Coordinates of C-alpha atoms in Angstrom, one line a residue:
Chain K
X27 CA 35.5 -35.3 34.8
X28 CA 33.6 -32.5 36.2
X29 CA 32.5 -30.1 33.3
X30 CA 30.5 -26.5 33.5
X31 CA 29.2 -25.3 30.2
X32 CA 28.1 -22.0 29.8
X33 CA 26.4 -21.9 33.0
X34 CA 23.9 -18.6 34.0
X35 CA 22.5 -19.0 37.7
X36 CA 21.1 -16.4 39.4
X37 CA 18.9 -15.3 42.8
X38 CA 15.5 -13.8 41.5
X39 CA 15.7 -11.3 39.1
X40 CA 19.2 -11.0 38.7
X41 CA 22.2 -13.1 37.7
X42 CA 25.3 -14.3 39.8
X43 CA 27.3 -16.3 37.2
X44 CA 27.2 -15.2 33.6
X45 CA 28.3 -18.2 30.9
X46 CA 30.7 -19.9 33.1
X47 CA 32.7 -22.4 31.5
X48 CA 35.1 -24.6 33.7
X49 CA 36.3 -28.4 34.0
X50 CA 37.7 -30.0 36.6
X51 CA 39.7 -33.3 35.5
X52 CA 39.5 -36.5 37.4
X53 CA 41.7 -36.7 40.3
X54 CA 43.3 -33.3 39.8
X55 CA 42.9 -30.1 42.4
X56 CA 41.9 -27.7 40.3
X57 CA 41.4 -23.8 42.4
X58 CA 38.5 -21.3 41.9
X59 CA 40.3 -17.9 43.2
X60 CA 37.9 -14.8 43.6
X61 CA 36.8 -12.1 45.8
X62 CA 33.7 -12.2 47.7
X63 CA 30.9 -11.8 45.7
X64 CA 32.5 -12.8 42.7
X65 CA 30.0 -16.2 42.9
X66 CA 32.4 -19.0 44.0
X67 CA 30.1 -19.9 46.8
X68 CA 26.8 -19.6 43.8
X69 CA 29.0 -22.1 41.4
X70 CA 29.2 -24.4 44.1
X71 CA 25.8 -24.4 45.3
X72 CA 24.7 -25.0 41.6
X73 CA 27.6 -28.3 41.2
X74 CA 25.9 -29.6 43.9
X75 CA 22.1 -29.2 43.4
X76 CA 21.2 -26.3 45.7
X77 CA 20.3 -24.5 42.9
X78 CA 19.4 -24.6 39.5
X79 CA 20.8 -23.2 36.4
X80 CA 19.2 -20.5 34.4
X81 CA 20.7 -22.1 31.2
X82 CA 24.3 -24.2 30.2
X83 CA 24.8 -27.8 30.9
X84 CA 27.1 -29.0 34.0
X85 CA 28.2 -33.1 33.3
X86 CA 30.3 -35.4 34.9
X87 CA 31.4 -38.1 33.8
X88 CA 29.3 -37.9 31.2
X89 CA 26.2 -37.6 32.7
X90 CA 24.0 -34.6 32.8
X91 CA 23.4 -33.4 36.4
X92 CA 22.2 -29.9 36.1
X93 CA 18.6 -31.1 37.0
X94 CA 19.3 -33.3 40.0
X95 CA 18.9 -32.9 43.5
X96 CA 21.6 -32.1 46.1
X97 CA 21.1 -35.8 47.6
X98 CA 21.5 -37.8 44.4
X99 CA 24.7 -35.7 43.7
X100 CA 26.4 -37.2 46.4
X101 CA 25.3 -40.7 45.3
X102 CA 27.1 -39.4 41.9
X103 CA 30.5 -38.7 43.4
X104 CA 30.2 -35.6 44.2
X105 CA 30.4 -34.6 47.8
X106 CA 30.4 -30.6 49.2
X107 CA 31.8 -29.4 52.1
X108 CA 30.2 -25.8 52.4
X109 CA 30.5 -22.7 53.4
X110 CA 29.6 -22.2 56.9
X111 CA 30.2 -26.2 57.2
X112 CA 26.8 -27.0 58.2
X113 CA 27.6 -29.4 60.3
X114 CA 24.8 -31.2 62.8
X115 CA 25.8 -29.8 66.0
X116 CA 24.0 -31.4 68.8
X117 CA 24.9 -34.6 67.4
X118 CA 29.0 -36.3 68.6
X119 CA 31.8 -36.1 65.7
X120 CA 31.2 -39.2 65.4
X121 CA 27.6 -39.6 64.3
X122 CA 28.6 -36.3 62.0
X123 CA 31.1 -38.2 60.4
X124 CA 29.0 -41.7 60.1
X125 CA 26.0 -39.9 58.7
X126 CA 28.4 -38.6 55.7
X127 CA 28.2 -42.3 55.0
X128 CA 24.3 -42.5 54.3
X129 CA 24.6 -42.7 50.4
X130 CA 26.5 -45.7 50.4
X131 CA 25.7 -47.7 53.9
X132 CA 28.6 -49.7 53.5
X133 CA 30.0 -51.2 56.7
X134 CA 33.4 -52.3 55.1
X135 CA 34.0 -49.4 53.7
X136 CA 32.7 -47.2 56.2
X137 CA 35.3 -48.6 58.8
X138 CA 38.2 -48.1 56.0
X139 CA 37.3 -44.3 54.9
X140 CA 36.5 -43.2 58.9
X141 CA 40.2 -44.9 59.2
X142 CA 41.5 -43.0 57.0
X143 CA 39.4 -39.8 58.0
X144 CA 41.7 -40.4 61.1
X145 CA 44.5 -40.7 60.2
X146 CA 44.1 -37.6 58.8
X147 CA 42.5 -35.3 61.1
X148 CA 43.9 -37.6 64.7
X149 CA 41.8 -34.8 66.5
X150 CA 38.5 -36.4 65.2
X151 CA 39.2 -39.8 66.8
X152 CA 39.7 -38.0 70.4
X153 CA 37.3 -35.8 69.8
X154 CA 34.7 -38.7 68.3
X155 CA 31.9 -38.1 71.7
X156 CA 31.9 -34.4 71.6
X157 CA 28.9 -32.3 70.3
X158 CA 30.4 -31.2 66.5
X159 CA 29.0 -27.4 67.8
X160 CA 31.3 -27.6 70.8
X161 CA 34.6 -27.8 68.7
X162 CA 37.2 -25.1 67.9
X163 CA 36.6 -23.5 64.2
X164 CA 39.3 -25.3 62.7
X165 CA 38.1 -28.6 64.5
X166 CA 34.5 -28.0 63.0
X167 CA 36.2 -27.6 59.4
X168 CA 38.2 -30.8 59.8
X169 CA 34.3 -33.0 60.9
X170 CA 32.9 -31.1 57.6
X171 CA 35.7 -32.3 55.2
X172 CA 35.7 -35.7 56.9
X173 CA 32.3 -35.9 56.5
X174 CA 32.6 -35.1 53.0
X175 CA 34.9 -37.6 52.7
X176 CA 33.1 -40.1 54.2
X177 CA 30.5 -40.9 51.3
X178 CA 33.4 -41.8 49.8
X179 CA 33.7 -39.3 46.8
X180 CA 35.2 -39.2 43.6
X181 CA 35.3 -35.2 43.5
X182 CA 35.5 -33.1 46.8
X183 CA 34.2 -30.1 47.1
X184 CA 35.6 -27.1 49.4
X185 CA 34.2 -24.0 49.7
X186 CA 36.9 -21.4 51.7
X187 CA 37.8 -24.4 54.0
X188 CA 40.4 -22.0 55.1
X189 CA 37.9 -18.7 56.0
X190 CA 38.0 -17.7 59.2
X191 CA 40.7 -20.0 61.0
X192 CA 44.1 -18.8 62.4
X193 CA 47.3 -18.9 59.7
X194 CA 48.4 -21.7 61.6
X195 CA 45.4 -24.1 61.1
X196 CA 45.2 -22.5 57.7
X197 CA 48.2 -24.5 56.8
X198 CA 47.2 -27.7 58.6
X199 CA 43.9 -27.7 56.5
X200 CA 45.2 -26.8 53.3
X201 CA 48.2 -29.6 53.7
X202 CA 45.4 -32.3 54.7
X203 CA 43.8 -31.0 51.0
X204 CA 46.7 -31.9 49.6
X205 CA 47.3 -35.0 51.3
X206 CA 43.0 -36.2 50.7
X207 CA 44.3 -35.0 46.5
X208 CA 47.6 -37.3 46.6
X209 CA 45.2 -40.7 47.9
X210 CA 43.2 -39.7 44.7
X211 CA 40.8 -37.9 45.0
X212 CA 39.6 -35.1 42.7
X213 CA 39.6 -31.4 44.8
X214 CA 37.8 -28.3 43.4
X215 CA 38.3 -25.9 46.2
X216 CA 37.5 -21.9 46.2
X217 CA 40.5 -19.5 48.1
X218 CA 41.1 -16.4 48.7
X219 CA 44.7 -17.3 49.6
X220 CA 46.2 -17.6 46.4
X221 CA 49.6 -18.3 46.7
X222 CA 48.6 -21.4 49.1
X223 CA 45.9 -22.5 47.3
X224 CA 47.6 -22.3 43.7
X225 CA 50.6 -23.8 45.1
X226 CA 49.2 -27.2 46.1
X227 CA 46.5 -27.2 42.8
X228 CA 47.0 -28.2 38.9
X229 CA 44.6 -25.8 37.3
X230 CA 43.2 -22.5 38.3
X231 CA 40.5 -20.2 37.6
X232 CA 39.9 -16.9 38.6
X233 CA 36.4 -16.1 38.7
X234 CA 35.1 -12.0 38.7
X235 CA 31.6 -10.8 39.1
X236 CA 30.5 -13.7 38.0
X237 CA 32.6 -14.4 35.1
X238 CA 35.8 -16.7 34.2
X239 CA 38.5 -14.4 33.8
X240 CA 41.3 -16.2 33.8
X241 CA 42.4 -20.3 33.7
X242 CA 45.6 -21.6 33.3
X243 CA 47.7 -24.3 34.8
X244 CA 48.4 -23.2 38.7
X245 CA 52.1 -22.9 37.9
X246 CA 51.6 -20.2 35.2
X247 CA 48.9 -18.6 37.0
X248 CA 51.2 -18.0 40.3
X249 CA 53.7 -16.1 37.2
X250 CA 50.9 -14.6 35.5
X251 CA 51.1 -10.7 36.7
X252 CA 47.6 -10.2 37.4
X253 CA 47.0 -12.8 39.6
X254 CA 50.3 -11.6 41.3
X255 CA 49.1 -7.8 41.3
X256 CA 45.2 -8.9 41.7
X257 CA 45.9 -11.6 44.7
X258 CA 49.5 -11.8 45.7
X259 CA 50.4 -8.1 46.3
X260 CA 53.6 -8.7 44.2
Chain O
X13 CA -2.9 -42.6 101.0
X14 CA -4.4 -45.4 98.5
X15 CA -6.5 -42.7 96.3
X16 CA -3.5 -41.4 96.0
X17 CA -1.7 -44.3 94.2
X18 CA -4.2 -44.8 92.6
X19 CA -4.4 -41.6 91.1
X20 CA -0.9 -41.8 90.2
X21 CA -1.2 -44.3 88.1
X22 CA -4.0 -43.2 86.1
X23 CA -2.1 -40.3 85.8
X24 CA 1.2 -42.0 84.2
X25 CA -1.1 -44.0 82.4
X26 CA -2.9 -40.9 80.9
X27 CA 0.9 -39.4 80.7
X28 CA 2.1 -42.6 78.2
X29 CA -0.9 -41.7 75.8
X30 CA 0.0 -37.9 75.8
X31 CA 3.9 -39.1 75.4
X32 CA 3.1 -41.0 72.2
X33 CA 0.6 -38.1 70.8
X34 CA 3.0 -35.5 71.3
X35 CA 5.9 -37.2 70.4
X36 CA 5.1 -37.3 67.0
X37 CA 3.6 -34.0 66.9
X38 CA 7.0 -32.4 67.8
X39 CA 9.4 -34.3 65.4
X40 CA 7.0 -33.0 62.7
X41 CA 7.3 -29.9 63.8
X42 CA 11.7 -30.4 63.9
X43 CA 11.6 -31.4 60.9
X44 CA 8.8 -29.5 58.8
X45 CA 8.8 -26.5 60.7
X46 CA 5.1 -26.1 60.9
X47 CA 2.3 -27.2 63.6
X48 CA 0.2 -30.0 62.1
X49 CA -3.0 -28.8 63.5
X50 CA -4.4 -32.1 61.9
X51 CA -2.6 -34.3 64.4
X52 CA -6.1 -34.8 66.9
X53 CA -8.1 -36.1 63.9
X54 CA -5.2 -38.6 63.0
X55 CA -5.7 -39.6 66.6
X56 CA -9.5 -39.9 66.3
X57 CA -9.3 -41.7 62.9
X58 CA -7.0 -43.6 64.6
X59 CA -9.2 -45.0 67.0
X60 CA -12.2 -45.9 64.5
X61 CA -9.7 -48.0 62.4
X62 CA -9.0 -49.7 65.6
X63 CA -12.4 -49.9 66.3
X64 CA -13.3 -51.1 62.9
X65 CA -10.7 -53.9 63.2
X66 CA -11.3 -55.0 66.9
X67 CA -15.4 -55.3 66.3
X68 CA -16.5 -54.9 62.6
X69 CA -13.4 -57.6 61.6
X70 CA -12.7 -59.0 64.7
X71 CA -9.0 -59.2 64.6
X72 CA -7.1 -59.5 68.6
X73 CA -6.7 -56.1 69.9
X74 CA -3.2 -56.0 69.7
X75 CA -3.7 -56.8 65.9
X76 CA -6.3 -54.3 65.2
X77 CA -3.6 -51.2 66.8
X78 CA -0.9 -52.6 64.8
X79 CA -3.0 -52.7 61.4
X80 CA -4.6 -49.5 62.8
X81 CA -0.8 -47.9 62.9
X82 CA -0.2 -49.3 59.6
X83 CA -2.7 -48.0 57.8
X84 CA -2.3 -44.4 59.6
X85 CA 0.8 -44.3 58.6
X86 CA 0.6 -44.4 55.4
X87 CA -2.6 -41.8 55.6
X88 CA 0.2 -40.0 57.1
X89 CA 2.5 -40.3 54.3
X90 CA -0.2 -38.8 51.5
X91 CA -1.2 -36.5 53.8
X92 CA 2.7 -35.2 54.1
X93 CA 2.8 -35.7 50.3
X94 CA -0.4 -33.9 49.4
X95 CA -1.0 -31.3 51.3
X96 CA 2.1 -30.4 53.3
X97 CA 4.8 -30.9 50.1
X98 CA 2.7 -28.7 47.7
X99 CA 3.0 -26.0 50.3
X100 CA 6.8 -26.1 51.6
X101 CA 7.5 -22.8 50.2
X102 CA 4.5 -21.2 50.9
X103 CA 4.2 -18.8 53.8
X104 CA 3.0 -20.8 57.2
X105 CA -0.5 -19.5 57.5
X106 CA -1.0 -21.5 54.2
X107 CA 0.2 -24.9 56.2
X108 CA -2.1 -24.1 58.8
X109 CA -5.4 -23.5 57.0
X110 CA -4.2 -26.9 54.9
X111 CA -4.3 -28.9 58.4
X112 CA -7.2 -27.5 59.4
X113 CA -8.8 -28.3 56.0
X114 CA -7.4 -31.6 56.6
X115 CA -9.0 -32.0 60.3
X116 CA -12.1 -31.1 59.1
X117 CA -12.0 -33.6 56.4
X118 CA -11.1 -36.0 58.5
X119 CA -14.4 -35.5 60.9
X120 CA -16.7 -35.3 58.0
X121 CA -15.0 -39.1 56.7
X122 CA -15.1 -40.4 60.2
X123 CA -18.9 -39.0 60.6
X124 CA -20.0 -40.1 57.1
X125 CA -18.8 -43.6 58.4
X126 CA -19.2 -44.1 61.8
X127 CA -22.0 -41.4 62.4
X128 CA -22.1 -38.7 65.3
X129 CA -23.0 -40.4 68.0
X130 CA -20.8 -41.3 70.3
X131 CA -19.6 -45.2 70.6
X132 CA -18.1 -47.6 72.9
X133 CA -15.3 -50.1 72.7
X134 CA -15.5 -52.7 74.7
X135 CA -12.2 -53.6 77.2
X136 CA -10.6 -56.3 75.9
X137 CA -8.5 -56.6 78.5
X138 CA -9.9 -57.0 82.1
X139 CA -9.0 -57.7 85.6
X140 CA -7.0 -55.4 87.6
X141 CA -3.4 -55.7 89.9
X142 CA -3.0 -54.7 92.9
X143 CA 0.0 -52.1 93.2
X144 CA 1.3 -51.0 96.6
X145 CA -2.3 -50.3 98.0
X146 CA -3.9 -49.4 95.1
X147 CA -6.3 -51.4 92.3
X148 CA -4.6 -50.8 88.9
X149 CA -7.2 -51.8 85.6
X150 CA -5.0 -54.0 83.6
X151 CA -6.2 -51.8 81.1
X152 CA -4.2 -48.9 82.2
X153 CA -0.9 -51.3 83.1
X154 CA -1.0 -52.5 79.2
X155 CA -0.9 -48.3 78.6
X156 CA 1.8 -47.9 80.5
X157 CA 4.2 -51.1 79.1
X158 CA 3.4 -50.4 75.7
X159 CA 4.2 -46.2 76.3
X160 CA 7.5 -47.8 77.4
X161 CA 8.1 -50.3 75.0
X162 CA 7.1 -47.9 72.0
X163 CA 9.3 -45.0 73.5
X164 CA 12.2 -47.3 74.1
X165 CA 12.3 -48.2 70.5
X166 CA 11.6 -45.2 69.2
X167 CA 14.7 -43.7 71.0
X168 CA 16.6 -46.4 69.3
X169 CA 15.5 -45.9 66.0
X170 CA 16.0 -41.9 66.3
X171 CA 19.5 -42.4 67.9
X172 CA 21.1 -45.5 66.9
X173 CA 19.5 -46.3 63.1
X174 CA 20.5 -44.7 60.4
X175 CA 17.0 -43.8 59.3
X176 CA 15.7 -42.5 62.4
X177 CA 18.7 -40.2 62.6
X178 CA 18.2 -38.7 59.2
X179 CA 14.9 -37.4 60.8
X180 CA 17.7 -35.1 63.5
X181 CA 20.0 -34.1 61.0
X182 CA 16.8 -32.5 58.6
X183 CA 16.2 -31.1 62.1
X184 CA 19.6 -29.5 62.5
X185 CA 20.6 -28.6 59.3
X186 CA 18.7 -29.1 56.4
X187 CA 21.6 -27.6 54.0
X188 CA 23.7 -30.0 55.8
X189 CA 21.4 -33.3 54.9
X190 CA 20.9 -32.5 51.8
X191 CA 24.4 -32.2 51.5
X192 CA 25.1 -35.8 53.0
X193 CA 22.8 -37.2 50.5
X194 CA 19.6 -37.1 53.1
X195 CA 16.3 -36.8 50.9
X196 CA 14.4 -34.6 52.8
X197 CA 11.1 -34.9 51.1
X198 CA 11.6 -38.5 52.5
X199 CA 12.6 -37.8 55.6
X200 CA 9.6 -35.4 55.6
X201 CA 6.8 -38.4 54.9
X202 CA 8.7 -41.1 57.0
X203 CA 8.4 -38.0 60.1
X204 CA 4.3 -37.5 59.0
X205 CA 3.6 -41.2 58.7
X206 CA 5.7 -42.2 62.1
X207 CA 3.6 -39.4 64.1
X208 CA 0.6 -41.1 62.7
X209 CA 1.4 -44.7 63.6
X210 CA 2.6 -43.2 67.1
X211 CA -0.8 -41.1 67.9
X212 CA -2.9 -44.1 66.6
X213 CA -1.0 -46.4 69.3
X214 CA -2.2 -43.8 71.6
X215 CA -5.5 -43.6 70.4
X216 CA -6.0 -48.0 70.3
X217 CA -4.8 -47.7 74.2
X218 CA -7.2 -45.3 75.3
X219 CA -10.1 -46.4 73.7
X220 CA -11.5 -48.5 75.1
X221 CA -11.2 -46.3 78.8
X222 CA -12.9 -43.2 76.6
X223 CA -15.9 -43.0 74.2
X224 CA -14.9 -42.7 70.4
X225 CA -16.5 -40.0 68.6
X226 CA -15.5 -37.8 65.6
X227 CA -15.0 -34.9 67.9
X228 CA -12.5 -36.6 70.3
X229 CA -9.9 -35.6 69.1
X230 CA -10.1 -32.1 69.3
X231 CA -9.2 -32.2 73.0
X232 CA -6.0 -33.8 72.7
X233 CA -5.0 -31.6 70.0
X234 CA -5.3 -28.4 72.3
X235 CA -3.2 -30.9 75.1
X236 CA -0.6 -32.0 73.1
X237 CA -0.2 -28.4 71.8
X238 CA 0.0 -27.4 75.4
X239 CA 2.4 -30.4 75.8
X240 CA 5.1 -29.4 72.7
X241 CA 5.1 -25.7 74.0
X242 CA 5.9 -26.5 77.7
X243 CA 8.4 -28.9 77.0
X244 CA 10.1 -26.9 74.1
X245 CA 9.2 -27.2 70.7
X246 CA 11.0 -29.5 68.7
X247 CA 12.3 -31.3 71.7
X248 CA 11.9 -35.1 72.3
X249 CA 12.6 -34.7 76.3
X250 CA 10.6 -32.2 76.6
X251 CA 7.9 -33.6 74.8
X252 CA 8.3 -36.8 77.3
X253 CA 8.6 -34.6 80.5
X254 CA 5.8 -32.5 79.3
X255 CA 3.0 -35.7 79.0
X256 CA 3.5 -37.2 82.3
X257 CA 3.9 -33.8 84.1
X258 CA 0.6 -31.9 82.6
X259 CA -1.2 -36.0 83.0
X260 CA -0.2 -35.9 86.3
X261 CA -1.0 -32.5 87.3
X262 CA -4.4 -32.8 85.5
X263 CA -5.2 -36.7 87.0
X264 CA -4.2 -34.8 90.7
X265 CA -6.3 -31.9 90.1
X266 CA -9.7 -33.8 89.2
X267 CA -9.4 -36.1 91.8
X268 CA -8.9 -33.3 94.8
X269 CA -10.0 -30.0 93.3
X270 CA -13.0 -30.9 90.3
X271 CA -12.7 -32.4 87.3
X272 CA -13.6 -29.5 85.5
X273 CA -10.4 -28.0 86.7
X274 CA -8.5 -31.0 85.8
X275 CA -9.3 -29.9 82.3
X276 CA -8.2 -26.3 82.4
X277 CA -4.7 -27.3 84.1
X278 CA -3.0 -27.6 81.3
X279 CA -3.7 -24.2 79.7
X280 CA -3.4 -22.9 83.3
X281 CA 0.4 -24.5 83.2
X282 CA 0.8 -23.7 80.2
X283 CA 0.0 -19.7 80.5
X284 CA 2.2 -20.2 83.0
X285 CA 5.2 -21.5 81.5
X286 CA 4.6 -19.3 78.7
X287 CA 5.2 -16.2 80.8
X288 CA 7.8 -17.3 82.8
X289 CA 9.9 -19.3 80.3
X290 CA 8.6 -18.1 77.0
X291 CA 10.4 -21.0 74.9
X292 CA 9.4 -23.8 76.8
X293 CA 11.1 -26.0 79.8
X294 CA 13.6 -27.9 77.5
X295 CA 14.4 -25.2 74.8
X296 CA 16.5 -26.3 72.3
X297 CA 18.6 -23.5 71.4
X298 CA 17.3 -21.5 68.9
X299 CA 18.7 -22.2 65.3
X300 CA 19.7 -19.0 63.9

């Protein structure tokens, strides 16, 4: 159980997220909606270490995390696939992907999880030799999430997986989500696509200038009417 | 015919000692974005603690360059942690005077111990091959097999181990390592400490062919500067290319211009480069 209390963080003199409160339950895919700007990209950074709160408390799983570094979260469970992927891209898929491994190191289940990182992106394993910088966008997004996946997390983290890719690969990589939720693992993914995203999620927030406006199951929040007027032109 | 043979090999003996001094240089700079102007005096120190070893304790040569490495690395280490992690936010000029501070430091230590004057360590190695025509020092052949060796397995650990390749990925994208649960002040004093225990091979190797003095270093420095430049900075290749070619050119140059001019080709190559290929031979592309 990932939980955000009260949370302020904020770039220099001014804030970016005022008192945010959310939780994301233990192998759930819970959905952060907002516009840009509205600081889904700042929440993540914060979950994973890049930055530091002003003031709140972020836990999980009881533990107190707000203070520690982006490469003992990982060792924690939680692993981030970011914005703009940051992938390494002189080095082959392949050493991308066995890298993600590095805070565990363990051959058994390295070979299991890079298995199953196959199965579910079949692309990776053809692609394994090629620079990570010389695939397609959607390709590039697929070797970030695997590589996410491959420290072998409890909670994944997805910033816009989806921006920038065509509608068709849109869909591939929000069903592979799904698919990386239903083994077990607990998603907290930001979208601007709200009817996608809320339709494969359990809970939702939707998250304005820096605030929680909104949270509710994902079923209620695809009938609530301002999520319809705000984000699915209904 | 033979002088020239002979020549050769000098020069890609000289080339193996630049290859491990500039080596390490450029992975410091991949990986902490900053010229460690210190890197001669970690050479020269380098050489006294060989020095000290081979003829104060009297350990076998090959033991007194691997204690010598040992030990520099980990000056390496606290140097990384004490003067070049306080500053990793601070604007470069401020890493700069620090290594300079730190090269300085390192001259006064070395003088306070060893004197000025210049000293002398003996061959332990003697005898010489014959090559094709030429007369090879043993000496020089030991240079050129341990360049080798020490390269080879330093391509290994960059490539194949999981360590070494933390040192890339900090390289090319430090979000992204962080991300993966790569520490990078770690990765930061494993890059320091390596470049240490690599430039104090160098340093053991060449002794005993040059004189030691607290000074000597300051040469190399402006080579191996020259070296990382023409060959790209950041890149390994390069950096590889680079040593043999300006070792070479400067060995060829003594020998059938002046020696004098063998010292000035590698600025004069590397004015050169500079203004015809402004980011070195083996750019890597640039990173944003």
């Amino acid at each position: 159980m990932l939980s955000l209390e009260n949370i302020s963080v904020g770039y220099d003199a001014t804030d970016v997220l005022h008192g945010v409160s959310i939780s994301a339950r233990p192998g759930e895919l819970t959905v952060i909606l907002g516009a840009n700007g509205s600081g889904k990209t700042t929440l993540f950074k914060t979950i994973s270490g890049l930055l530091r709160t002003r003031s709140g408390t972020i836990e999980y799983n009881g533990q107190t995390i707000q203070r520690t570094r982006a490469n003992a979260i990982v060792k924690r469970g939680i692993a981030q696939c970011p914005e703009g992927r940051h992938l390494f891209g002189k080095m082959s898929v392949e050493k991308n992907l066995r890298l993600g491994t590095y805070p565990h190191r363990n051959r058994i289940r390295t070979e299991e999880i890079l298995h199953e990182v196959h199965d579910l992106f079949p692309i990776l394993k053809e692609k394994a030799a090629h620079p990570a910088g010389s695939l397609s966008g959607g390709q590039q997004q697929m070797v970030a999430i695997g590589r996410a996946l491959m420290s072998d997390p409890s909670l994944l983290i997805l910033d816009e997986p989806s921006m920038g890719l065509a509608p068709l690969v849109v869909d591939q990589v929000l069903e592979s989500i799904a698919q990386i939720n239903r083994n077990g693992i607990g998603v907290l993914l930001s979208e601007q696509n709200a009817k996608a995203s809320l339709s494969i999620a359990h809970r939702g927030y939707v998250l304005a200038e820096g605030r929680v406006v909104l949270a509710d199951d994902a079923d209620k929040l695809l009938d609530n009417p301002q999520v319809q007027a705000a984000y699915l032109g209904l | 015919m033979t002088l020239f043979t002979q020549q050769l090999f000098n020069g890609v003996a000289l080339g193996g000692v630049y290859c491990l001094a500039a080596i390490g240089l450029t992975l410091v700079f991949g990986v902490l974005r900053i010229p460690n102007l210190a890197h001669g005096a970690l050479y020269m120190l380098g050489a006294y603690v060989t020095y000290f070893f081979l003829t104060t304790v009297g350990v076998p040569y090959v033991a007194a360059i691997g204690i010598a490495a040992l030990i520099l690395f980990v000056l390496g280490v606290l140097l990384e942690r004490l003067v070049f992690h306080p500053l990793r936010n601070a604007p470069h000029t401020h890493h700069m005077i620090a290594a300079i501070g730190a090269m300085f430091f390192f001259q006064s230590v070395a003088q306070a111990i060893w004197g000025a004057d210049f000293r002398r360590m003996e061959t332990p190695i003697s005898g010489s091959l014959h090559i094709l025509d030429a007369e090879i020092s043993a000496q020089r052949i030991v240079i050129i097999v341990t360049a080798v060796v020490v390269l080879a397995l330093l391509t290994w650990f960059i490539k194949r181990s999981i360590h070494g390749q933390t040192i890339e990925a900090i390289e090319q994208d430090r979000t992204g390592a962080a991300l993966v649960g790569i520490n990078p002040a770690m990765v930061s004093m494993l890059t320091v400490g390596l470049s240490a225990l690599l430039v104090t091979i160098a340093a053991g190797l060449v002794a005993p062919i040059n004189l030691l003095s607290p000074t000597m270093g300051d040469s190399l420095n402006l080579k191996v500067f020259a070296i990382i430049i023409l060959g790209g900075l950041g890149s390994l290749p390069g950096a590889i290319v680079g040593s043999f070619a300006l070792a070479i050119a400067e060995t060829m140059t003594a020998t059938y211009i002046s020696s004098a001019v063998g010292e000035a080709v590698a600025f004069v190559v590397l004015v050169a480069v500079l203004a015809i290929r402004p980011t070195g031979l083996f750019a890597k592309a640039v990173q944003r």
